[in-house]
Coordinates of C-alpha atoms in Angstrom, one line a residue:
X7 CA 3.8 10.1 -20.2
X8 CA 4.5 12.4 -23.2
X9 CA 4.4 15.8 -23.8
X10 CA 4.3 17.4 -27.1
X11 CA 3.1 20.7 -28.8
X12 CA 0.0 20.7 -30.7
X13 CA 2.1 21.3 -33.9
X14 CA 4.3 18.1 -33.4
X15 CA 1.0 15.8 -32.3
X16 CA 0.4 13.1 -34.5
X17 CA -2.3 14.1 -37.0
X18 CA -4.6 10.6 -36.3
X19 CA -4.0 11.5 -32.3
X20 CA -4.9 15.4 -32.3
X21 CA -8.5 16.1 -30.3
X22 CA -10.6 16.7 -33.4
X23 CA -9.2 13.5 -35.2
X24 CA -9.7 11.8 -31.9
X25 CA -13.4 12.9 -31.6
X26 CA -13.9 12.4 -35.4
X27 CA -12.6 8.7 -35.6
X28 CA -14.9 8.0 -32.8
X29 CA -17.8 9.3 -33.5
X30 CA -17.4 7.3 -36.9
X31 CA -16.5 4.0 -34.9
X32 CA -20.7 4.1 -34.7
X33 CA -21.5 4.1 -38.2
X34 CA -22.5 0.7 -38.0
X35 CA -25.7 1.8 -35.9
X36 CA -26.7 4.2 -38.0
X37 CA -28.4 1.4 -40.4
X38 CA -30.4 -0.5 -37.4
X39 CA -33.4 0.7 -34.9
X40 CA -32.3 -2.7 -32.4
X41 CA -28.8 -3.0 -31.9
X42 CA -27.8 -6.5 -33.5
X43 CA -26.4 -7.8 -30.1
X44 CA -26.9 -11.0 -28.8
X45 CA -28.2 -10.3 -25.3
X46 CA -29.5 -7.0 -25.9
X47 CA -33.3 -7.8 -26.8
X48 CA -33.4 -9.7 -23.4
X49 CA -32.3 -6.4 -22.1
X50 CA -34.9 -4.2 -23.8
X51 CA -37.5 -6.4 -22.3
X52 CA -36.3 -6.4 -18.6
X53 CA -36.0 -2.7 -19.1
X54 CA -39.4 -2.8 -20.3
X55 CA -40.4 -4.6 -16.9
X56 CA -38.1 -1.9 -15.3
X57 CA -40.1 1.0 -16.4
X58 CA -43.5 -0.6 -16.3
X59 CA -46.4 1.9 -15.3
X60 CA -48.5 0.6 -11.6
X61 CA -51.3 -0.7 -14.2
X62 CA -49.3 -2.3 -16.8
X63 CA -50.2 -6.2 -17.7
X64 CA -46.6 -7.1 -17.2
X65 CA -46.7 -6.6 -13.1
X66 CA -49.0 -9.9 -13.5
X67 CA -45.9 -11.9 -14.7
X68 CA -42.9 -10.1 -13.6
X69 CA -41.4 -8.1 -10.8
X70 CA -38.5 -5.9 -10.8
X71 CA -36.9 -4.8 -7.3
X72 CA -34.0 -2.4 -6.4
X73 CA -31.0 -3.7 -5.0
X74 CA -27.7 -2.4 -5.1
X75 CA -26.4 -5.3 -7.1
X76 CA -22.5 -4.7 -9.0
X77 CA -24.2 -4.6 -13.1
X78 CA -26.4 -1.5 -13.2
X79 CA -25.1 0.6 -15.7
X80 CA -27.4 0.5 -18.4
X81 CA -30.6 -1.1 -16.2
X82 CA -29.8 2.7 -14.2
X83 CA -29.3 4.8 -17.4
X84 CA -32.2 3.7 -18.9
X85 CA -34.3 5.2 -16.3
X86 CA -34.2 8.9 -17.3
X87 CA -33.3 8.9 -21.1
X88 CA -36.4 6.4 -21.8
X89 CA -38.7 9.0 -20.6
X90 CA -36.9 11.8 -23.1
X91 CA -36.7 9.7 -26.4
X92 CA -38.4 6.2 -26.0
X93 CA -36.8 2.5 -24.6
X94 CA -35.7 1.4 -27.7
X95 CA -34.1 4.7 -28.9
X96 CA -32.5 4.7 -25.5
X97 CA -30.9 1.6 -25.7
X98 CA -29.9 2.3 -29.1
X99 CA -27.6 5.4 -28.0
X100 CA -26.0 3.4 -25.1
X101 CA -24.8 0.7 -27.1
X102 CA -23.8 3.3 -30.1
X103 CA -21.9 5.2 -27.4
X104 CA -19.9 1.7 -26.3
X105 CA -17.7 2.3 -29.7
X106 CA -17.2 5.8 -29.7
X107 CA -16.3 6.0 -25.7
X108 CA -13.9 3.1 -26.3
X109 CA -12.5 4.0 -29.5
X110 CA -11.9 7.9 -28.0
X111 CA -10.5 6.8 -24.5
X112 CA -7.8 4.3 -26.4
X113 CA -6.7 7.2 -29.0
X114 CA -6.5 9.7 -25.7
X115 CA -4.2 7.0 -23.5
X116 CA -2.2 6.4 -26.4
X117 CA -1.7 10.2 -26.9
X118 CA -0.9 10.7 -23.4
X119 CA 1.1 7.7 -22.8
X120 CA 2.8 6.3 -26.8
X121 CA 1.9 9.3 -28.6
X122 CA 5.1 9.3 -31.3
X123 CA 5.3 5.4 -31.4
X124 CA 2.0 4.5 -32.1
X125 CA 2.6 3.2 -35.4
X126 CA 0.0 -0.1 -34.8
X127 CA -2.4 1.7 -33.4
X128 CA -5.2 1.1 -36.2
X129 CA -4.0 -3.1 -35.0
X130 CA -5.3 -2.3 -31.7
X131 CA -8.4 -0.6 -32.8
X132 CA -9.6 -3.7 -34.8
X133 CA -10.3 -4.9 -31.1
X134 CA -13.4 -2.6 -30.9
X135 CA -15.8 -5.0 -32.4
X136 CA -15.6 -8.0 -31.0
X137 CA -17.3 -10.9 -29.8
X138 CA -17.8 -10.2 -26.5
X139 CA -19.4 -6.8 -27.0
X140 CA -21.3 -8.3 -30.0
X141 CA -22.9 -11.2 -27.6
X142 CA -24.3 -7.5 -26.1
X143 CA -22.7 -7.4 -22.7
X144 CA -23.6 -3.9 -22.4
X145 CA -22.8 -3.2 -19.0
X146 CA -19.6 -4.4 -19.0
X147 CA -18.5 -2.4 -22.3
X148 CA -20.2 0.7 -20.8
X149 CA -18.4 0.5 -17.7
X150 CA -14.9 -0.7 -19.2
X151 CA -15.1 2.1 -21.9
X152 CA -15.0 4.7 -18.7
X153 CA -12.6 2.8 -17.4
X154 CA -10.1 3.5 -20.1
X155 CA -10.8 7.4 -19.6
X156 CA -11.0 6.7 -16.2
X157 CA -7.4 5.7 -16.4
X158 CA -6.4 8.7 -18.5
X159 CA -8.0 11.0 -16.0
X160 CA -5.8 9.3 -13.0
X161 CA -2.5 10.0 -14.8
X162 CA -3.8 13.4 -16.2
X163 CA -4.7 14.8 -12.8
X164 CA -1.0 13.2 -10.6
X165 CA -0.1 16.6 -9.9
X166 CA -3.6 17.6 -8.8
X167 CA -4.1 14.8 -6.0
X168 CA -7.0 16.4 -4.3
X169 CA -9.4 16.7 -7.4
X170 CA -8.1 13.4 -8.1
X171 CA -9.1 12.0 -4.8
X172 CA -12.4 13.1 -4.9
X173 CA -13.3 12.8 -8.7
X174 CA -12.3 8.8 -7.5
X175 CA -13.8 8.6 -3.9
X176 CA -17.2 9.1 -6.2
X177 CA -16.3 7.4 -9.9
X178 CA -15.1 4.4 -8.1
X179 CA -18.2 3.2 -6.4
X180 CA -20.5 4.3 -9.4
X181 CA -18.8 2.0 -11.4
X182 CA -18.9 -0.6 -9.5
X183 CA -22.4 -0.7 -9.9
X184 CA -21.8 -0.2 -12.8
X185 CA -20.4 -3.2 -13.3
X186 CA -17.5 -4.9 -10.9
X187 CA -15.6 -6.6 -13.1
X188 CA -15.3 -3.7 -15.3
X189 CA -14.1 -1.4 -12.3
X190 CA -11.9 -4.1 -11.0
X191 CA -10.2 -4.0 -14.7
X192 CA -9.8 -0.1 -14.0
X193 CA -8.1 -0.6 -10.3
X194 CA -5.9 -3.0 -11.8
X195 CA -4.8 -0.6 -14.2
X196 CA -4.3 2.1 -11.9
X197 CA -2.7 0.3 -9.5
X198 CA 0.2 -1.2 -11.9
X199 CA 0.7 1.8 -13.2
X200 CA 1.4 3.5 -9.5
X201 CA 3.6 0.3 -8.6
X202 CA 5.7 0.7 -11.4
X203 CA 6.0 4.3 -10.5
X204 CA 7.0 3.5 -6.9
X205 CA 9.5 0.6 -8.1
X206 CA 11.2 3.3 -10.1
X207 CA 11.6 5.0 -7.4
X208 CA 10.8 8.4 -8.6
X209 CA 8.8 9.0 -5.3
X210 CA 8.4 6.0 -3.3
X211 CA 5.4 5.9 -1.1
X212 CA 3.7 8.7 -2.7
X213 CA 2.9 7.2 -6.1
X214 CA 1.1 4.2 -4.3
X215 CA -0.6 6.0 -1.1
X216 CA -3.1 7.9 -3.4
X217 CA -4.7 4.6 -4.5
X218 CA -6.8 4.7 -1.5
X219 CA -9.8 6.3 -2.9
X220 CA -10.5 3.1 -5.1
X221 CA -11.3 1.4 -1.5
X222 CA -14.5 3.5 -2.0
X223 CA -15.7 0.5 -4.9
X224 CA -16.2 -1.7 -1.7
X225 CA -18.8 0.4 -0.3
X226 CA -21.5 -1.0 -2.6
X227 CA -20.3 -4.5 -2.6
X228 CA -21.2 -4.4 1.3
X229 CA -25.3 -3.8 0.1
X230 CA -25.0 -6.5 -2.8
X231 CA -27.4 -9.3 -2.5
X232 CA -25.7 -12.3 -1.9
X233 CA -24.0 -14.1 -4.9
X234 CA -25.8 -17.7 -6.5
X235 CA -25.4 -20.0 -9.4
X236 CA -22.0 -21.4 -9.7
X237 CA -18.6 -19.9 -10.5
X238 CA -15.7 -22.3 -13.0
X239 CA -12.8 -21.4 -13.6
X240 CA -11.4 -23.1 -16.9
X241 CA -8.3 -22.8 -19.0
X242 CA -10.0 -24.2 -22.3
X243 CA -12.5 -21.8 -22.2
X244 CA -9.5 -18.8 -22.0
X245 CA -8.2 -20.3 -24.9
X246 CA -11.3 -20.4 -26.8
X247 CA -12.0 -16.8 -25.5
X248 CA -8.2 -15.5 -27.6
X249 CA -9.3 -17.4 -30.8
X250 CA -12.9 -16.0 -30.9
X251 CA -12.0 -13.0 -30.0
X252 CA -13.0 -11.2 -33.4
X253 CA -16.1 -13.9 -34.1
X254 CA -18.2 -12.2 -36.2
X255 CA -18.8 -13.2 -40.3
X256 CA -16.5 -14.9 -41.5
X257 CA -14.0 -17.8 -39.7
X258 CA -11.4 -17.4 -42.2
X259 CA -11.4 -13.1 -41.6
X260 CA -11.8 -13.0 -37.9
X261 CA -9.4 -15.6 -37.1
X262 CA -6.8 -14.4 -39.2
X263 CA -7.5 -11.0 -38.4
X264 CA -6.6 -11.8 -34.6
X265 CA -3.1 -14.3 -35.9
X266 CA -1.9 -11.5 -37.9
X267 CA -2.5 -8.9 -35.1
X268 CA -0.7 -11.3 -33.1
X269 CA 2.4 -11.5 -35.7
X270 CA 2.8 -7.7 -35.6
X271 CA 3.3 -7.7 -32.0
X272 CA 5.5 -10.0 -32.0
X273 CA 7.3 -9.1 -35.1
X274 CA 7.8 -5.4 -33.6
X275 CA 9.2 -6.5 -30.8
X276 CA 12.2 -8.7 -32.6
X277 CA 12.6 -5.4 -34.9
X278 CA 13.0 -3.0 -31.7
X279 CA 9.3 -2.1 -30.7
X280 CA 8.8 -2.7 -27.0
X281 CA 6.2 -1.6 -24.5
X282 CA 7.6 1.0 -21.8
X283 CA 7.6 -0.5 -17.9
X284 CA 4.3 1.6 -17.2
X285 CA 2.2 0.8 -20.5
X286 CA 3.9 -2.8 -19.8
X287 CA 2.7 -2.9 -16.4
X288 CA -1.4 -2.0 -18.1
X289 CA -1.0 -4.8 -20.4
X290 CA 0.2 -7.7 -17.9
X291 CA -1.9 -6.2 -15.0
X292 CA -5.2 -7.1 -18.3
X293 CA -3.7 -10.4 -18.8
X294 CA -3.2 -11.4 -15.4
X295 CA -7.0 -10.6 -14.5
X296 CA -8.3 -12.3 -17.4
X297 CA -6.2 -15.7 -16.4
X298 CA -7.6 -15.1 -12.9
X299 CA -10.6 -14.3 -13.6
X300 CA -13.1 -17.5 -13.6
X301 CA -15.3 -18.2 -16.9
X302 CA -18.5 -18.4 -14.7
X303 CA -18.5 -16.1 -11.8
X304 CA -22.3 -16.5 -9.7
X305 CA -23.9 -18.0 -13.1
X306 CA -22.9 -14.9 -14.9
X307 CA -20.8 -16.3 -18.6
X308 CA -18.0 -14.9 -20.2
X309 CA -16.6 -13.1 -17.3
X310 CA -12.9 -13.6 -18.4
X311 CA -13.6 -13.2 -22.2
X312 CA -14.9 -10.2 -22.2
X313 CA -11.6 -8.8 -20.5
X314 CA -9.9 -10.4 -23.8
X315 CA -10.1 -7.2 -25.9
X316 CA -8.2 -5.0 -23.6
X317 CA -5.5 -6.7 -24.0
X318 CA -4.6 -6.5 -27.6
X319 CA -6.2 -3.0 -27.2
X320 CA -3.3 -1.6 -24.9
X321 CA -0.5 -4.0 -25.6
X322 CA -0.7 -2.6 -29.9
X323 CA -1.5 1.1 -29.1
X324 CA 0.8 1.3 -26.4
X325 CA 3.8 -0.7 -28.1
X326 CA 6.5 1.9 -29.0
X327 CA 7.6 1.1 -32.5
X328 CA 10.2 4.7 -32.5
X329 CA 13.7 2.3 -32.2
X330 CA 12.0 0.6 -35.7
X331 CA 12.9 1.9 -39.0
X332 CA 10.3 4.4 -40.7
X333 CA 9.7 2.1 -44.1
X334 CA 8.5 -1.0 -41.8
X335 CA 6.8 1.5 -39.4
X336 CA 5.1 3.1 -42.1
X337 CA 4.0 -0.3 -43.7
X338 CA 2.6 -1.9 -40.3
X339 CA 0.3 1.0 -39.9
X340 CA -1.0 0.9 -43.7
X341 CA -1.8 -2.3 -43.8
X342 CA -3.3 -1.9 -40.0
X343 CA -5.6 1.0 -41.7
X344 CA -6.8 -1.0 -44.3
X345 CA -7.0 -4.1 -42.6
X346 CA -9.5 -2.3 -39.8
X347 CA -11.7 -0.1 -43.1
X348 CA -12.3 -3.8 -43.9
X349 CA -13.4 -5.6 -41.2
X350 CA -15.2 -2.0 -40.4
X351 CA -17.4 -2.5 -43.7
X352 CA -17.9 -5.7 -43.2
X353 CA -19.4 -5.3 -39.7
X354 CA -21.3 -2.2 -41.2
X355 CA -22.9 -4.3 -44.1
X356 CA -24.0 -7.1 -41.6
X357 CA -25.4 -5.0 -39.4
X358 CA -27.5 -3.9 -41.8
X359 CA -28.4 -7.5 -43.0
X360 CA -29.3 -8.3 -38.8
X361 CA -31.4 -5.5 -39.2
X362 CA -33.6 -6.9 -42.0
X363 CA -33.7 -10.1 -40.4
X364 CA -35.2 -8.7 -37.1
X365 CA -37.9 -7.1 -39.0
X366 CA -39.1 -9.9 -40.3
X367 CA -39.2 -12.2 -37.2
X368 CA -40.9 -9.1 -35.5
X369 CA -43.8 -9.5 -37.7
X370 CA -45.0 -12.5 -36.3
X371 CA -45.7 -9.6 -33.3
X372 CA -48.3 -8.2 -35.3
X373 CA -50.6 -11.2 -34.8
X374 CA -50.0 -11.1 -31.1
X375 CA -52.3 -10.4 -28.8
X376 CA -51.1 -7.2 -26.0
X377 CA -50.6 -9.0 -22.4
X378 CA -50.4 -12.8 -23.6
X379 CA -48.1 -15.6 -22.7
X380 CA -45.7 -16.5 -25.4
X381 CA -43.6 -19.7 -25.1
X382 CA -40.5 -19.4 -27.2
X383 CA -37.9 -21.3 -28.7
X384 CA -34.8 -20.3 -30.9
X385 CA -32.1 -21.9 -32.2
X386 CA -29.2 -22.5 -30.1
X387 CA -25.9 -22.5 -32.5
X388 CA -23.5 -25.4 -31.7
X389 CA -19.9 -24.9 -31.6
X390 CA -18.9 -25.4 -34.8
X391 CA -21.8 -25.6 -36.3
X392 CA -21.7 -22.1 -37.7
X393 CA -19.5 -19.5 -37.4
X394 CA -21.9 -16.6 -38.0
X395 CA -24.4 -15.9 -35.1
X396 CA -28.3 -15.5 -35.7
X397 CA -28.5 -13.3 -33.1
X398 CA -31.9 -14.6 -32.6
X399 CA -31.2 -16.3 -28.9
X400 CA -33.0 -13.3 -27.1
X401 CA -35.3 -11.7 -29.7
X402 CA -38.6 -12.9 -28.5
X403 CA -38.4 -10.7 -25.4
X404 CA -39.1 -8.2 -27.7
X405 CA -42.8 -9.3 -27.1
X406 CA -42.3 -8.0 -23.3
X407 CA -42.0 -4.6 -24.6
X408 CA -44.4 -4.3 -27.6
X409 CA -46.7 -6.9 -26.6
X410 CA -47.0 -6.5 -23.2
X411 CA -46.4 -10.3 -23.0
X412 CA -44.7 -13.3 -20.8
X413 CA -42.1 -14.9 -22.5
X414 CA -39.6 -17.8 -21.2
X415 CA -36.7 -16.2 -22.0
X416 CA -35.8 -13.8 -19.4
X417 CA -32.3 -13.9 -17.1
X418 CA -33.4 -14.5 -13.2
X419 CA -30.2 -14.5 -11.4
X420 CA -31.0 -12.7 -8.4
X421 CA -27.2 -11.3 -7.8
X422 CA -26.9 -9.4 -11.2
X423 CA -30.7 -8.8 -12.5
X424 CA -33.3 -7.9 -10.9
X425 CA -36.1 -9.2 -12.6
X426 CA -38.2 -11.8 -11.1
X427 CA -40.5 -14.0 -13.0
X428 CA -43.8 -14.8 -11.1
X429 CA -45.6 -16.8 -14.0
X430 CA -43.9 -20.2 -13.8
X431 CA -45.0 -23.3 -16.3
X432 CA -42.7 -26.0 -14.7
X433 CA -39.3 -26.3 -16.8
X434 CA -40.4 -22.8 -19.1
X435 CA -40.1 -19.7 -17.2
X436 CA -36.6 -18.4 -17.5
X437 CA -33.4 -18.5 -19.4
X438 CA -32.3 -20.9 -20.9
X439 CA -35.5 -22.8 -21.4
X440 CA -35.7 -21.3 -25.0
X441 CA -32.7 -22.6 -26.5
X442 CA -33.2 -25.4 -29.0
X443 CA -30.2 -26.8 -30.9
X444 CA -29.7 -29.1 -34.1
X445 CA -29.4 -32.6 -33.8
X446 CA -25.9 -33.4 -34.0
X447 CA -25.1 -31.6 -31.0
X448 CA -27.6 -33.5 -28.8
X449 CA -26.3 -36.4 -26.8
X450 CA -29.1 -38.8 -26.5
X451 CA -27.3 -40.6 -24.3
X452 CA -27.5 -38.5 -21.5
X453 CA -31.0 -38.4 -19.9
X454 CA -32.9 -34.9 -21.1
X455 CA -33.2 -33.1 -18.4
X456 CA -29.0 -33.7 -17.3
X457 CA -28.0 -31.9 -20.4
X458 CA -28.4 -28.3 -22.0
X459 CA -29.1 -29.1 -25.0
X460 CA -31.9 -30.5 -26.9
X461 CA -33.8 -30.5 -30.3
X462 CA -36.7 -29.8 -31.2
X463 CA -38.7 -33.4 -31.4
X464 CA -37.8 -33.8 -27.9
X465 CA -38.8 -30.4 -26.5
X466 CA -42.3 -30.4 -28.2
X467 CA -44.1 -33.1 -26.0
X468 CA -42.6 -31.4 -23.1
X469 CA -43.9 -27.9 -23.9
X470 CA -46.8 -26.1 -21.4
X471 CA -48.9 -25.2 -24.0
X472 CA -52.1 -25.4 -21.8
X473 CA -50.4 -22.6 -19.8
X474 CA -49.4 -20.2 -22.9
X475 CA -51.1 -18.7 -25.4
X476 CA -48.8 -18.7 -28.1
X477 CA -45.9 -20.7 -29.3
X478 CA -43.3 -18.8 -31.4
X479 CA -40.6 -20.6 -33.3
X480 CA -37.6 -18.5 -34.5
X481 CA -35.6 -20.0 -36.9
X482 CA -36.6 -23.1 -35.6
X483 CA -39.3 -25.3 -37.8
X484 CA -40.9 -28.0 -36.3
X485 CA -40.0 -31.6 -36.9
X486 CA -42.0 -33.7 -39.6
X487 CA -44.6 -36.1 -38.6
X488 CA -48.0 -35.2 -37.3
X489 CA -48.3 -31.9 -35.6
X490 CA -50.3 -31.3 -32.3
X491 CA -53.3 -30.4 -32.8
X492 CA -53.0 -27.3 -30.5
X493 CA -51.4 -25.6 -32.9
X494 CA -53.0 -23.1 -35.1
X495 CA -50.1 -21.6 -37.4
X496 CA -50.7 -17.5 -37.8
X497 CA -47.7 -16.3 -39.3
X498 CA -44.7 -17.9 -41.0
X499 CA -41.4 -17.0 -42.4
X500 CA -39.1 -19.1 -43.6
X501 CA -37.8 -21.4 -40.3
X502 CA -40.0 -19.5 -38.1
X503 CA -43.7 -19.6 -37.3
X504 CA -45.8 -18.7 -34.8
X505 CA -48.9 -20.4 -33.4
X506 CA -51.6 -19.8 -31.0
X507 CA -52.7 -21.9 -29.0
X508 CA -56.1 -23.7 -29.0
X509 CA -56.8 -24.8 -25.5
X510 CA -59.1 -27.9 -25.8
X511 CA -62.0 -28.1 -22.9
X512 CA -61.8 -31.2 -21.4
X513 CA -65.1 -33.3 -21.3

């Protein structure tokens, strides 16, 4: 670690910069009411299942029950600021804080640990947005962004091993309900750093003895319900993972974003930048989880992506670029600066345009009746098919929290959520039953119900509309041809529609 007086500090790295830059790393919230994140809707309307009152019309089709399962954080966090400022509003300030707790815990580790080398730090904080915590996977980023202070905290308190060992003995276990893979991330972290410390020999045993309180994160593992769905492990997927790591608008931008922050890496390293053995140890200890790490881990996605950002995150901030000349030092962090203002306006501007677009497929609630069933389906984008996400996939369980209504789109795996469906139409109860795609990603070779993907002409027929009361498109129009005579269209706007459903007696 380093040590310097407030007067020699690095202006971008003293505490009011640091608080400053990260409380603006959440401007991009400021211009939406639903956060713009993939999976985030779905969340809103499990939490809405979560905090449903004894009487509420959504005990009829759901349940909810306690378990100490290892992804809590925001499904626990939830419970006592909904009451205090409404579920939405709640949600809304836990994903806002994701950026700021992130953005401040890498600025404080790289004060602590690179503070006079620092010059591609902005490089590193183009990592903040990315895909993975754009798909919304909240707990994860929640958990992972404590991690990072977590980490700060452990090194901040060495000579203090007492407080440390008991702050720990409690911090570890919360976050591992939290979120495990999250807190695994911080022991892996922690424990590089202390066998680096003991292979240096500074003092041998000592430095890796006080890792025991992180055996406290097994504790709620013991009480976890027992894992299902399948775990893969896949190298193409980790590859995919690194070059969608910034997926956001615009291929050309995010791609090259990620090759460029790449070349100055690399490029520091042939002019003299290099990462120190114990901010080397953080980054290989990030990479060597995410290449262990399986893709699908108890049919939970994206377990290995979503580790992807840490990497560039520590390797850039924590790369020491003093042994480097001041004119190319000086250069690498200007264009760094300006390279993250962009993509930061850019992400600002489209939240603004997600924000417009979930208002006006919310209006199709309006003609909804409280405590229905609505069937949904949304487009599915296919790899390759477009490079800027919808972010559409979970929307219609909106209708669980400001309709009071089944929908088909809700997660069920028993070892991470806790929501159970108990209204079932065979084949259109739970995720992903909603997912439609466009034809050329369909297969037709493969029989319909061996694939995951289909279109729209082939779902229809299929559909339970005798058991719904509603069917609601989103960005999804139906196929030409004659339409079932079922549907009674009550709201449309552009792609999508909604339609209620006209249950004929049978005579």
């Amino acid at each position: 670690m380093q040590s310097f007086p407030s007067s020699q500090m690095p202006r971008v790295l003293r505490w009011r910069w640091i608080v400053a830059i990260a409380l603006v790393s959440a401007l991009p919230f400021l211009f939406v009411r639903i956060p713009p994140l993939v999976d985030v809707p779905g969340h809103i309307g499990r939490y809405a299942v979560e905090l449903a009152p004894p009487a509420s019309p959504l005990l009829r089709y759901f349940t909810f029950r306690w378990v100490v399962a290892p992804n809590l954080a925001a499904d626990l966090l939830v419970v006592p600021l909904a009451p205090l400022m409404g579920l939405v509003p709640a949600v809304w300030l836990l994903c806002a804080a994701v950026p700021v707790v992130i953005t401040g815990g890498v600025l404080a580790l790289v004060r602590q640990r690179n503070a006079n080398g620092a010059s591609a730090l902005p490089w590193a904080l183009l990592f903040v947005y990315n895909l993975w915590f754009l798909y919304g996977f909240l707990n994860f980023f929640l958990v992972a962004a404590v991690a990072l202070w977590a980490l700060v905290a452990w090194s901040a308190l060495e000579t203090r091993p007492r407080l440390r060992a008991v702050l720990f003995i409690f911090l570890t276990p919360a976050m591992v309900v939290g979120h495990a893979v999250a807190a695994a991330l911080m022991a892996a972290w922690i424990t590089g750093v202390a066998i680096v410390t003991h292979c240096e020999g500074r003092r041998p045993w000592r430095s890796v003895l006080p890792l025991w309180p992180l055996a406290a994160g097994l504790v709620p593992l013991a009480f976890a319900p027992r894992a299902g769905g399948s775990t893969r492990w896949d190298f193409l997927d980790k590859l995919d993972a690194i070059a969608t790591a910034l997926q956001d608008q615009s291929q050309l931008l995010d791609i090259g974003t990620v090759g460029a922050a790449l070349l100055v890496f690399l490029t520091g390293r042939f002019w003299g930048a290099r990462l120190r053995a114990g901010n080397r140890a953080l980054v290989l200890g990030t990479l060597l989880l995410f290449f262990a790490a399986p893709s699908i881990l108890s049919g939970a996605t994206r377990i290995d992506g979503r580790l992807v950002p840490f990497v560039p995150l520590l390797a850039l901030g924590l790369q020491d670029w003093r042994s480097v000349t001041p004119t190319r030092r000086r250069w690498v962090s200007i264009l760094g600066w300006t390279l993250l203002v962009l993509r930061f306006s850019v992400t600002t501007v489209s939240f603004a345009d997600y924000a417009r677009e979930y208002h006006r497929e919310l209006a199709a609630l309006e003609h909804v009746r409280p405590g229905s069933r609505v069937l949904n389906l949304s487009l599915m984008p296919c790899k390759g098919d477009r490079w800027r996400r919808g972010r559409t996939e979970h929307l219609a369980n909106l209708a669980t929290l400001f309709r009071q209504a089944w929908v088909n789109a809700h997660w069920t795996n028993g070892a991470v959520h806790l929501l159970q469906v108990r209204y079932r139409p065979r084949g259109y109860w739970q995720d992903p039953s909603q997912m439609v795609t466009v034809p050329p990603c369909v297969d037709p070779a493969i029989p319909f119900e061996a694939r995951s993907r289909h279109g729209i002409a082939e779902t229809l027929p299929r559909l339970p509309l005798d058991q719904v009361d509603y069917l609601w498109l989103i960005d999804v129009p139906l196929p030409p041809g004659p339409r079932d005579p079922r549907l009674v269209p009550v709201w449309q706007s552009n792609d999508s529609a909604l339609y209620a459903i006209h249950h004929i007696k049978a005579t």
